[in-house]
CSV table of C-alpha atoms and ligand atoms in Angstrom, one decimal:
chain,number,residue,atom,x,y,z
A,1,MET,CA,39.2,-100.0,-23.6
A,2,ILE,CA,41.3,-101.4,-20.8
A,3,ILE,CA,43.1,-99.7,-18.0
A,4,VAL,CA,45.6,-102.0,-16.5
A,5,LEU,CA,46.2,-101.5,-12.8
A,6,THR,CA,49.5,-103.0,-11.8
A,7,GLY,CA,51.6,-103.1,-8.7
A,8,ALA,CA,53.0,-105.5,-6.1
A,9,PRO,CA,50.8,-107.7,-3.9
A,10,GLY,CA,49.4,-105.4,-1.2
A,11,ALA,CA,49.7,-102.2,-3.3
A,12,GLY,CA,45.9,-101.8,-3.1
A,13,LYS,CA,45.0,-102.7,-6.6
A,14,GLY,CA,41.8,-104.6,-5.6
A,15,THR,CA,40.5,-101.9,-3.3
A,16,GLN,CA,41.2,-99.1,-5.9
A,17,ALA,CA,39.8,-101.1,-8.8
A,18,GLU,CA,36.6,-101.6,-6.7
A,19,LEU,CA,36.4,-97.8,-6.1
A,20,LEU,CA,36.9,-97.0,-9.8
A,21,ALA,CA,34.2,-99.5,-10.7
A,22,GLU,CA,31.8,-98.0,-8.1
A,23,LYS,CA,32.5,-94.2,-8.6
A,24,CYS,CA,33.8,-94.0,-12.2
A,25,HIS,CA,31.7,-96.7,-13.9
A,26,TYR,CA,34.5,-99.0,-14.9
A,27,ARG,CA,33.9,-102.8,-14.9
A,28,LYS,CA,36.4,-104.4,-12.6
A,29,VAL,CA,38.0,-107.6,-13.9
A,30,SER,CA,40.2,-109.3,-11.3
A,31,THR,CA,42.0,-112.5,-12.2
A,32,GLY,CA,42.8,-113.2,-8.6
A,33,ASP,CA,39.1,-112.9,-7.7
A,34,SER,CA,38.1,-115.2,-10.6
A,35,LEU,CA,40.7,-117.8,-9.6
A,36,ARG,CA,39.5,-117.7,-5.9
A,37,LYS,CA,36.0,-118.3,-7.1
A,38,HIS,CA,37.1,-121.3,-9.1
A,39,VAL,CA,39.0,-122.6,-6.0
A,40,LYS,CA,35.9,-122.1,-3.8
A,41,GLU,CA,33.6,-123.9,-6.3
A,42,LYS,CA,36.2,-126.7,-6.8
A,43,THR,CA,36.2,-126.5,-10.6
A,44,LYS,CA,38.9,-128.2,-12.5
A,45,ILE,CA,40.6,-124.9,-13.0
A,46,GLY,CA,40.3,-124.1,-9.3
A,47,GLN,CA,41.8,-127.5,-8.2
A,48,ASP,CA,44.8,-127.1,-10.6
A,49,ALA,CA,45.3,-123.4,-9.7
A,50,ALA,CA,45.1,-123.8,-5.9
A,51,VAL,CA,48.6,-125.4,-5.7
A,52,TYR,CA,50.2,-122.4,-7.4
A,53,MET,CA,48.2,-119.9,-5.5
A,54,ASP,CA,48.8,-121.4,-2.1
A,55,ALA,CA,52.5,-121.2,-2.7
A,56,GLY,CA,52.3,-117.6,-3.9
A,57,ASN,CA,53.4,-118.6,-7.4
A,58,LEU,CA,51.9,-117.6,-10.8
A,59,VAL,CA,49.2,-119.9,-12.3
A,60,PRO,CA,50.2,-121.0,-15.8
A,61,ASP,CA,49.6,-118.5,-18.6
A,62,ASP,CA,47.2,-120.7,-20.7
A,63,VAL,CA,44.8,-121.0,-17.7
A,64,LEU,CA,44.9,-117.3,-17.2
A,65,PHE,CA,44.2,-116.6,-20.8
A,66,GLU,CA,41.1,-118.8,-20.6
A,67,ILE,CA,39.9,-116.9,-17.6
A,68,LEU,CA,40.7,-113.5,-19.2
A,69,LEU,CA,38.7,-114.3,-22.3
A,70,HIS,CA,35.8,-115.4,-20.3
A,71,GLU,CA,35.8,-112.4,-18.0
A,72,ILE,CA,36.5,-109.7,-20.6
A,73,GLY,CA,33.8,-111.1,-22.9
A,74,THR,CA,33.0,-109.8,-26.3
A,75,LYS,CA,31.2,-106.5,-25.6
A,76,LYS,CA,33.0,-103.6,-27.3
A,77,ASP,CA,33.1,-100.0,-26.0
A,78,GLU,CA,33.3,-101.0,-22.4
A,79,LYS,CA,35.6,-99.4,-19.8
A,80,ILE,CA,37.4,-102.2,-18.0
A,81,ILE,CA,39.8,-101.9,-15.1
A,82,LEU,CA,42.0,-104.9,-15.1
A,83,ASP,CA,43.4,-106.0,-11.7
A,84,GLY,CA,46.0,-108.7,-11.6
A,85,TYR,CA,46.7,-109.2,-15.3
A,86,PRO,CA,49.3,-109.1,-16.9
A,87,ARG,CA,51.6,-110.6,-14.3
A,88,ASN,CA,54.5,-111.3,-16.7
A,89,VAL,CA,55.6,-110.0,-20.1
A,90,ASP,CA,54.2,-112.9,-22.1
A,91,GLN,CA,50.8,-112.1,-20.6
A,92,ALA,CA,51.2,-108.5,-21.6
A,93,LYS,CA,52.0,-109.5,-25.1
A,94,THR,CA,49.0,-111.8,-25.2
A,95,LEU,CA,46.8,-109.0,-24.1
A,96,SER,CA,48.0,-106.6,-26.8
A,97,ASP,CA,48.3,-109.3,-29.6
A,98,LYS,CA,45.0,-111.1,-29.0
A,99,LEU,CA,42.6,-108.5,-27.6
A,100,ALA,CA,43.6,-105.2,-29.1
A,101,GLY,CA,40.9,-105.4,-31.8
A,102,THR,CA,38.1,-105.3,-29.2
A,103,HIS,CA,39.8,-104.2,-26.0
A,104,ALA,CA,42.9,-102.0,-26.4
A,105,VAL,CA,45.0,-101.2,-23.3
A,106,VAL,CA,44.9,-97.4,-23.2
A,107,ARG,CA,46.9,-97.0,-20.0
A,108,ALA,CA,48.9,-99.0,-17.5
A,109,ILE,CA,48.9,-97.5,-14.0
A,110,HIS,CA,51.5,-98.7,-11.5
A,111,LEU,CA,50.4,-98.3,-7.9
A,112,ASP,CA,53.8,-97.7,-6.3
A,113,VAL,CA,54.3,-98.8,-2.7
A,114,ASN,CA,57.6,-99.5,-0.9
A,115,LYS,CA,58.5,-103.0,0.3
A,116,ASP,CA,58.2,-102.2,4.0
A,117,GLN,CA,54.7,-100.9,3.6
A,118,LEU,CA,53.7,-103.8,1.4
A,119,THR,CA,54.8,-106.3,4.0
A,120,LYS,CA,52.9,-104.4,6.7
A,121,ARG,CA,49.8,-104.2,4.7
A,122,LEU,CA,49.8,-107.8,3.7
A,123,SER,CA,50.6,-109.2,7.1
A,124,GLY,CA,47.6,-107.3,8.6
A,125,ARG,CA,45.3,-107.9,5.7
A,126,ARG,CA,42.1,-109.8,6.2
A,127,THR,CA,39.6,-110.7,3.5
A,128,CYS,CA,36.0,-111.7,3.4
A,129,GLN,CA,35.8,-115.2,2.0
A,130,ASP,CA,32.4,-114.6,0.6
A,131,CYS,CA,32.5,-111.2,-1.2
A,132,GLY,CA,36.3,-110.5,-1.2
A,133,ALA,CA,36.0,-107.2,0.8
A,134,SER,CA,39.4,-106.3,2.1
A,135,TYR,CA,40.2,-105.2,5.7
A,136,HIS,CA,43.3,-104.5,7.8
A,137,ILE,CA,43.5,-105.5,11.4
A,138,GLU,CA,44.8,-102.0,12.4
A,139,ALA,CA,44.0,-99.5,9.7
A,140,ASN,CA,40.5,-100.8,8.7
A,141,PRO,CA,39.1,-103.6,10.9
A,142,PRO,CA,35.6,-104.9,10.4
A,143,SER,CA,33.1,-103.4,12.9
A,144,SER,CA,32.6,-106.8,14.4
A,145,GLU,CA,35.6,-109.0,14.6
A,146,GLY,CA,35.7,-111.7,11.9
A,147,VAL,CA,32.4,-110.6,10.3
A,148,CYS,CA,32.3,-108.7,7.0
A,149,ASP,CA,30.6,-105.3,7.2
A,150,ARG,CA,29.4,-105.6,3.6
A,151,CYS,CA,27.9,-109.1,3.4
A,152,GLY,CA,28.1,-110.7,6.9
A,153,GLY,CA,30.6,-113.4,5.5
A,154,GLN,CA,33.6,-114.7,7.5
A,155,VAL,CA,36.7,-112.5,7.4
A,156,ILE,CA,39.8,-114.5,7.3
A,157,ARG,CA,43.5,-114.2,6.5
A,158,ARG,CA,44.0,-115.5,2.9
A,159,SER,CA,46.3,-118.5,3.0
A,160,ASP,CA,48.7,-116.7,0.7
A,161,ASP,CA,49.0,-113.7,3.0
A,162,SER,CA,51.0,-115.7,5.6
A,163,PRO,CA,54.5,-114.3,6.1
A,164,ASP,CA,56.4,-117.1,4.3
A,165,LYS,CA,54.0,-116.9,1.3
A,166,VAL,CA,54.2,-113.1,1.2
A,167,ALA,CA,58.0,-113.2,0.9
A,168,ASN,CA,57.7,-115.5,-2.1
A,169,ARG,CA,54.9,-113.4,-3.7
A,170,LEU,CA,57.1,-110.2,-3.4
A,171,ASP,CA,60.0,-112.1,-5.1
A,172,VAL,CA,57.7,-113.3,-7.9
A,173,TYR,CA,56.6,-109.7,-8.4
A,174,GLU,CA,60.2,-108.5,-8.6
A,175,ASN,CA,61.3,-111.1,-11.0
A,176,LYS,CA,58.3,-111.7,-13.2
A,177,THR,CA,55.8,-108.8,-13.0
A,178,LYS,CA,58.1,-105.8,-12.7
A,179,PRO,CA,59.4,-106.2,-16.3
A,180,VAL,CA,55.8,-105.5,-17.4
A,181,LEU,CA,56.3,-101.9,-16.4
A,182,ASP,CA,59.0,-101.5,-19.1
A,183,PHE,CA,56.7,-103.2,-21.6
A,184,TYR,CA,54.1,-100.4,-21.1
A,185,LYS,CA,56.8,-97.7,-20.8
A,186,ASP,CA,58.1,-98.7,-24.2
A,187,ARG,CA,54.6,-98.2,-25.6
A,188,GLY,CA,54.0,-94.9,-24.0
A,189,LEU,CA,51.1,-96.2,-21.9
A,190,PHE,CA,52.8,-96.2,-18.5
A,191,VAL,CA,51.8,-94.0,-15.5
A,192,LYS,CA,53.1,-94.2,-12.0
A,193,VAL,CA,50.8,-93.3,-9.1
A,194,ASP,CA,52.0,-93.0,-5.5
A,195,GLY,CA,50.2,-95.8,-3.6
A,196,ALA,CA,51.2,-94.6,-0.1
A,197,GLY,CA,48.6,-93.1,2.3
A,198,SER,CA,45.0,-93.7,2.9
A,199,THR,CA,42.6,-95.4,0.5
A,200,GLN,CA,40.9,-92.1,-0.2
A,201,GLU,CA,44.2,-90.3,-0.8
A,202,VAL,CA,45.3,-92.9,-3.4
A,203,PHE,CA,41.9,-92.8,-5.0
A,204,ASN,CA,42.1,-89.1,-5.4
A,205,ARG,CA,45.5,-89.4,-7.2
A,206,LEU,CA,44.0,-92.1,-9.5
A,207,LYS,CA,41.0,-89.9,-10.2
A,208,ASN,CA,43.3,-87.1,-11.2
A,209,GLU,CA,45.0,-89.4,-13.6
A,210,LEU,CA,41.7,-90.6,-15.1
A,211,ALA,CA,40.0,-87.2,-14.8
A,212,ALA,CA,38.1,-87.2,-18.0
A,213,ALA,CA,36.8,-90.7,-17.5
A,214,CYS,CA,35.8,-90.0,-13.9
A,215,GLY,CA,34.1,-86.7,-14.0
A,216,GLY,CA,37.1,-84.5,-13.2
B,301,AMP,P1,45.8,-111.5,-6.5
B,301,AMP,O1,44.6,-111.6,-5.7
B,301,AMP,O2,45.8,-110.7,-7.7
B,301,AMP,O3,47.0,-111.2,-5.6
B,301,AMP,O4,46.1,-113.0,-7.0
B,301,AMP,C1,46.2,-114.1,-6.1
B,301,AMP,C2,47.0,-115.3,-6.8
B,301,AMP,O5,46.3,-115.7,-8.0
B,301,AMP,C3,48.4,-114.9,-7.3
B,301,AMP,O6,49.3,-115.0,-6.2
B,301,AMP,C4,48.6,-116.0,-8.4
B,301,AMP,O7,48.8,-117.2,-7.8
B,301,AMP,C5,47.2,-116.0,-9.0
B,301,AMP,N1,47.1,-115.1,-10.1
B,301,AMP,C6,46.2,-114.0,-10.2
B,301,AMP,N2,46.4,-113.4,-11.4
B,301,AMP,C7,47.3,-114.1,-12.1
B,301,AMP,C8,47.9,-113.9,-13.3
B,301,AMP,N3,47.6,-112.9,-14.2
B,301,AMP,N4,48.8,-114.8,-13.7
B,301,AMP,C9,49.2,-115.9,-12.9
B,301,AMP,N5,48.7,-116.1,-11.7
B,301,AMP,C10,47.7,-115.2,-11.3
């Protein structure tokens, strides 16, 4: 079964998906992380995708489907938390048409954060280029500047977190990803969770939503 975690860039999907994986035994699948790995390893997919990612645009759907199939795998009866997919209605249809037999979407959770907050979070966000851990220069800086607490890797600003790219990513979200919310509303799978506040506050709300799966 798949829980889709959706929301604008900066809504905290990656951080919350990680917590759900750690504390509630979901397997986290993040298309953004997979793409960044391809870019880092300079695979063909990575080289083609980098142009789109650097501009804050969506990578073509066929590439994403290939990545999705690879990451989801064939193991049934797994609890997967899906971060970053679907990003448009065609991807949502692909997910339900092609994977429902083995991996049905049972819920789509929208982490809801207002645009001012998103801009603040993204402009101060820093990311470990080795393990992907996420920091914020004010709210959650690494203990030693530029060094990841978790793996010792270098903490940098993602190229697509620069102010000009952030504006485009928020537009892409409004125009292409937001309609996905209606797709799941129409199917009775949609839940909205307030994404404002601390990481722990948001996680507690998510845990309440997924109470049975997360030990109450
Ligand atoms: P994220 O880390 O989820 O913000 O993703 C970073 C970038 O990867 C996005 O801005 C897109 O360029 C690309 N990306 C990630 N997931 C998808 C997807 N499902 N469809 C298209 N592009 C994606």
